[in-house]
Amino acid sequence: METSRRTVIAAAAAAGVAAATAGTAHASGAGGRKPVKELFGTLADGTKVHRWSLENGGTRLKVLSYGGVVQSLEIPDRRGRYRNVSLGFANIEDYVASSPYFGALIGRYGNRIAKGRFTLDGTAYQLSVNDGENSLHGGAKGFDKRVWDVEGFTSGSDVGLVLHYVSGDGEMGYPGTLRATVTYTLTRDGDWRIDYAATTDKATVVNLTSHVYWNLAGEGSGSIYDHELSIAAARYTPVDSGLIPTGELAKVAGTPFDFRRTKAVGEDIREADQQLLYGQGIDHNWVLDKGITARPEHIATLRDPSSGRTLKIATTEPGLQFYSGNFLDGTLVGSGDHIYRQGDALCLETQHFPDSPNQPSFPSTVLRPGETYRTTTVHSFSA
Ligand code: BGC
């Protein structure tokens, strides 16, 4: 019974994907088809990894059950030409072997926790350390390297995926069993919305985000230094040489970090600024002017002048990590068979601030039993 149901879905999937590729099945505002699932690969322990394809409002998304990875996100340029604007790999082996978090869900904690240590309610915790002496993006085996349970849905004019992962008490050193649910929705307008939710059975810290590497001219097409960016933030969090925030909320005015007015990403990136030296470029958290909000509010716009493709980000979160792809070093071959070099993409990760568990003045990342962690980020596309 189960097998035959899957066979029917697979056949529908094949038909749908073929039609979409031929450009004859652009979803209109009338609502999309149910997402379709195919086998993407198999992990060394035999676990199967699936890829889900969904399309709505002119946006096409491919998502892996491994890490909730956005393997491909296609949007049209001003002449209607589609390109995949998200860096990734063509096969599961590359994701397992060497992905710098391409397209992945990040947890339990986006960005760094100093020395992988924090104290909560008088108990000291030691996390998995995987970035020098610090813990980065959840430790050695974070949510980006876990296989999530994924289900496709349609709801009104929306299509989407619900991804579940249960992180055991003590996993990577974090206290409490964390039940995480992430919903990816493509709306009738082609927006990609991410709703994050989590509960715990012991006090813990949580900071979930998404690590898409954007290049709006198309992955593998060269550098993003000509992309134009604005960020609604008058302050950012300067870091030390290990990229841990000093605790200061410094003004962006008069620094290379001032994106309050739109400027090219590369405009000031070679200034002899100590903060840029630490990051080998931009790798910093912006303190969003709006703070934490109940509803997603617009905080950043990224535009590629050559194609016209434009990304607008709205979030409920108080911070944005802008990472200019500094550690891409020409050693990885991406999904389109091109080498990725420094500055070939950038990440805009909505989040709470790095190292918040050790910074009492930063907004809290503590989650307690009985509470539900909820954040939302919306990506809107136009050309
Ligand atoms: C961090 C970078 C890190 C990168 C990993 C970013 O979120 O801020 O420091 O190298 O993720 O690819």
PDB file of N, CA and C and ligand atoms in Angstrom, residues 99-102 110-112 131 136-137 211 213 243 283-284 321-323 326-327 347 349 351, ligand 1:
ATOM      1  N   SER A  99      30.843  20.702   3.003  1.00  0.00           N
ATOM      2  CA  SER A  99      29.995  21.888   2.828  1.00  0.00           C
ATOM      3  C   SER A  99      30.244  22.931   3.913  1.00  0.00           C
ATOM      4  N   PRO A 100      30.513  24.171   3.523  1.00  0.00           N
ATOM      5  CA  PRO A 100      30.584  25.255   4.515  1.00  0.00           C
ATOM      6  C   PRO A 100      29.162  25.774   4.810  1.00  0.00           C
ATOM      7  N   TYR A 101      28.293  24.832   5.142  1.00  0.00           N
ATOM      8  CA  TYR A 101      26.892  25.124   5.520  1.00  0.00           C
ATOM      9  C   TYR A 101      26.072  25.635   4.338  1.00  0.00           C
ATOM     10  N   PHE A 102      26.403  25.256   3.107  1.00  0.00           N
ATOM     11  CA  PHE A 102      25.646  25.715   1.932  1.00  0.00           C
ATOM     12  C   PHE A 102      24.147  25.449   2.123  1.00  0.00           C
ATOM     13  N   GLY A 110      23.099  29.443  15.946  1.00  0.00           N
ATOM     14  CA  GLY A 110      23.718  30.118  14.806  1.00  0.00           C
ATOM     15  C   GLY A 110      24.886  30.975  15.252  1.00  0.00           C
ATOM     16  N   ASN A 111      26.004  30.847  14.570  1.00  0.00           N
ATOM     17  CA  ASN A 111      27.259  31.549  14.831  1.00  0.00           C
ATOM     18  C   ASN A 111      27.945  31.044  16.116  1.00  0.00           C
ATOM     19  N   ARG A 112      28.841  31.889  16.686  1.00  0.00           N
ATOM     20  CA  ARG A 112      29.809  31.373  17.666  1.00  0.00           C
ATOM     21  C   ARG A 112      29.377  31.531  19.113  1.00  0.00           C
ATOM     22  N   ASP A 131      35.640  25.412  15.849  1.00  0.00           N
ATOM     23  CA  ASP A 131      36.144  26.577  15.116  1.00  0.00           C
ATOM     24  C   ASP A 131      37.227  27.200  15.996  1.00  0.00           C
ATOM     25  N   LEU A 136      30.936  26.751  16.671  1.00  0.00           N
ATOM     26  CA  LEU A 136      30.321  27.469  15.539  1.00  0.00           C
ATOM     27  C   LEU A 136      29.133  26.678  14.999  1.00  0.00           C
ATOM     28  N   HIS A 137      27.992  27.378  14.823  1.00  0.00           N
ATOM     29  CA  HIS A 137      26.825  26.803  14.154  1.00  0.00           C
ATOM     30  C   HIS A 137      26.410  25.453  14.747  1.00  0.00           C
ATOM     31  N   HIS A 211      21.389  29.267   6.217  1.00  0.00           N
ATOM     32  CA  HIS A 211      22.719  29.653   5.736  1.00  0.00           C
ATOM     33  C   HIS A 211      22.819  29.601   4.212  1.00  0.00           C
ATOM     34  N   TYR A 213      23.794  30.839   0.672  1.00  0.00           N
ATOM     35  CA  TYR A 213      24.827  31.693   0.062  1.00  0.00           C
ATOM     36  C   TYR A 213      24.234  32.274  -1.212  1.00  0.00           C
ATOM     37  N   LEU A 243      36.531  36.235  16.123  1.00  0.00           N
ATOM     38  CA  LEU A 243      35.184  36.573  15.634  1.00  0.00           C
ATOM     39  C   LEU A 243      34.107  36.436  16.716  1.00  0.00           C
ATOM     40  N   ASP A 283      32.126  39.801   8.146  1.00  0.00           N
ATOM     41  CA  ASP A 283      31.629  38.601   8.830  1.00  0.00           C
ATOM     42  C   ASP A 283      31.132  39.051  10.195  1.00  0.00           C
ATOM     43  N   HIS A 284      30.066  39.858  10.167  1.00  0.00           N
ATOM     44  CA  HIS A 284      29.642  40.563  11.374  1.00  0.00           C
ATOM     45  C   HIS A 284      28.121  40.535  11.535  1.00  0.00           C
ATOM     46  N   GLN A 321      23.515  38.452  10.482  1.00  0.00           N
ATOM     47  CA  GLN A 321      24.919  38.161  10.194  1.00  0.00           C
ATOM     48  C   GLN A 321      25.125  38.299   8.695  1.00  0.00           C
ATOM     49  N   PHE A 322      25.969  39.245   8.335  1.00  0.00           N
ATOM     50  CA  PHE A 322      26.308  39.441   6.918  1.00  0.00           C
ATOM     51  C   PHE A 322      27.726  38.910   6.761  1.00  0.00           C
ATOM     52  N   TYR A 323      27.830  37.826   5.990  1.00  0.00           N
ATOM     53  CA  TYR A 323      29.106  37.146   5.762  1.00  0.00           C
ATOM     54  C   TYR A 323      29.384  37.203   4.266  1.00  0.00           C
ATOM     55  N   ASN A 326      34.000  35.000   2.672  1.00  0.00           N
ATOM     56  CA  ASN A 326      35.456  35.218   2.736  1.00  0.00           C
ATOM     57  C   ASN A 326      36.277  33.938   2.715  1.00  0.00           C
ATOM     58  N   PHE A 327      35.690  32.861   3.212  1.00  0.00           N
ATOM     59  CA  PHE A 327      36.470  31.627   3.354  1.00  0.00           C
ATOM     60  C   PHE A 327      36.251  30.658   2.182  1.00  0.00           C
ATOM     61  N   CYS A 347      26.123  35.628   2.620  1.00  0.00           N
ATOM     62  CA  CYS A 347      25.058  35.111   3.477  1.00  0.00           C
ATOM     63  C   CYS A 347      24.448  36.268   4.262  1.00  0.00           C
ATOM     64  N   GLU A 349      22.150  36.122   7.393  1.00  0.00           N
ATOM     65  CA  GLU A 349      21.549  35.191   8.340  1.00  0.00           C
ATOM     66  C   GLU A 349      20.830  35.961   9.444  1.00  0.00           C
ATOM     67  N   GLN A 351      19.036  36.361  12.906  1.00  0.00           N
ATOM     68  CA  GLN A 351      19.419  35.614  14.101  1.00  0.00           C
ATOM     69  C   GLN A 351      19.352  36.497  15.345  1.00  0.00           C
TER      70      GLN A 351
HETATM   71  C1  BGC B   1      30.143  32.747   9.881  1.00  0.00           C
HETATM   72  C2  BGC B   1      31.511  32.637   9.267  1.00  0.00           C
HETATM   73  C3  BGC B   1      31.740  31.214   8.866  1.00  0.00           C
HETATM   74  C4  BGC B   1      30.659  30.786   7.925  1.00  0.00           C
HETATM   75  C5  BGC B   1      30.782  29.335   7.603  1.00  0.00           C
HETATM   76  C6  BGC B   1      29.141  32.324   8.869  1.00  0.00           C
HETATM   77  O1  BGC B   1      27.854  32.400   9.410  1.00  0.00           O
HETATM   78  O2  BGC B   1      29.879  34.044  10.346  1.00  0.00           O
HETATM   79  O3  BGC B   1      32.510  33.064  10.162  1.00  0.00           O
HETATM   80  O4  BGC B   1      32.991  31.023   8.287  1.00  0.00           O
HETATM   81  O5  BGC B   1      29.400  31.001   8.496  1.00  0.00           O
HETATM   82  O6  BGC B   1      30.612  29.093   6.306  1.00  0.00           O
END
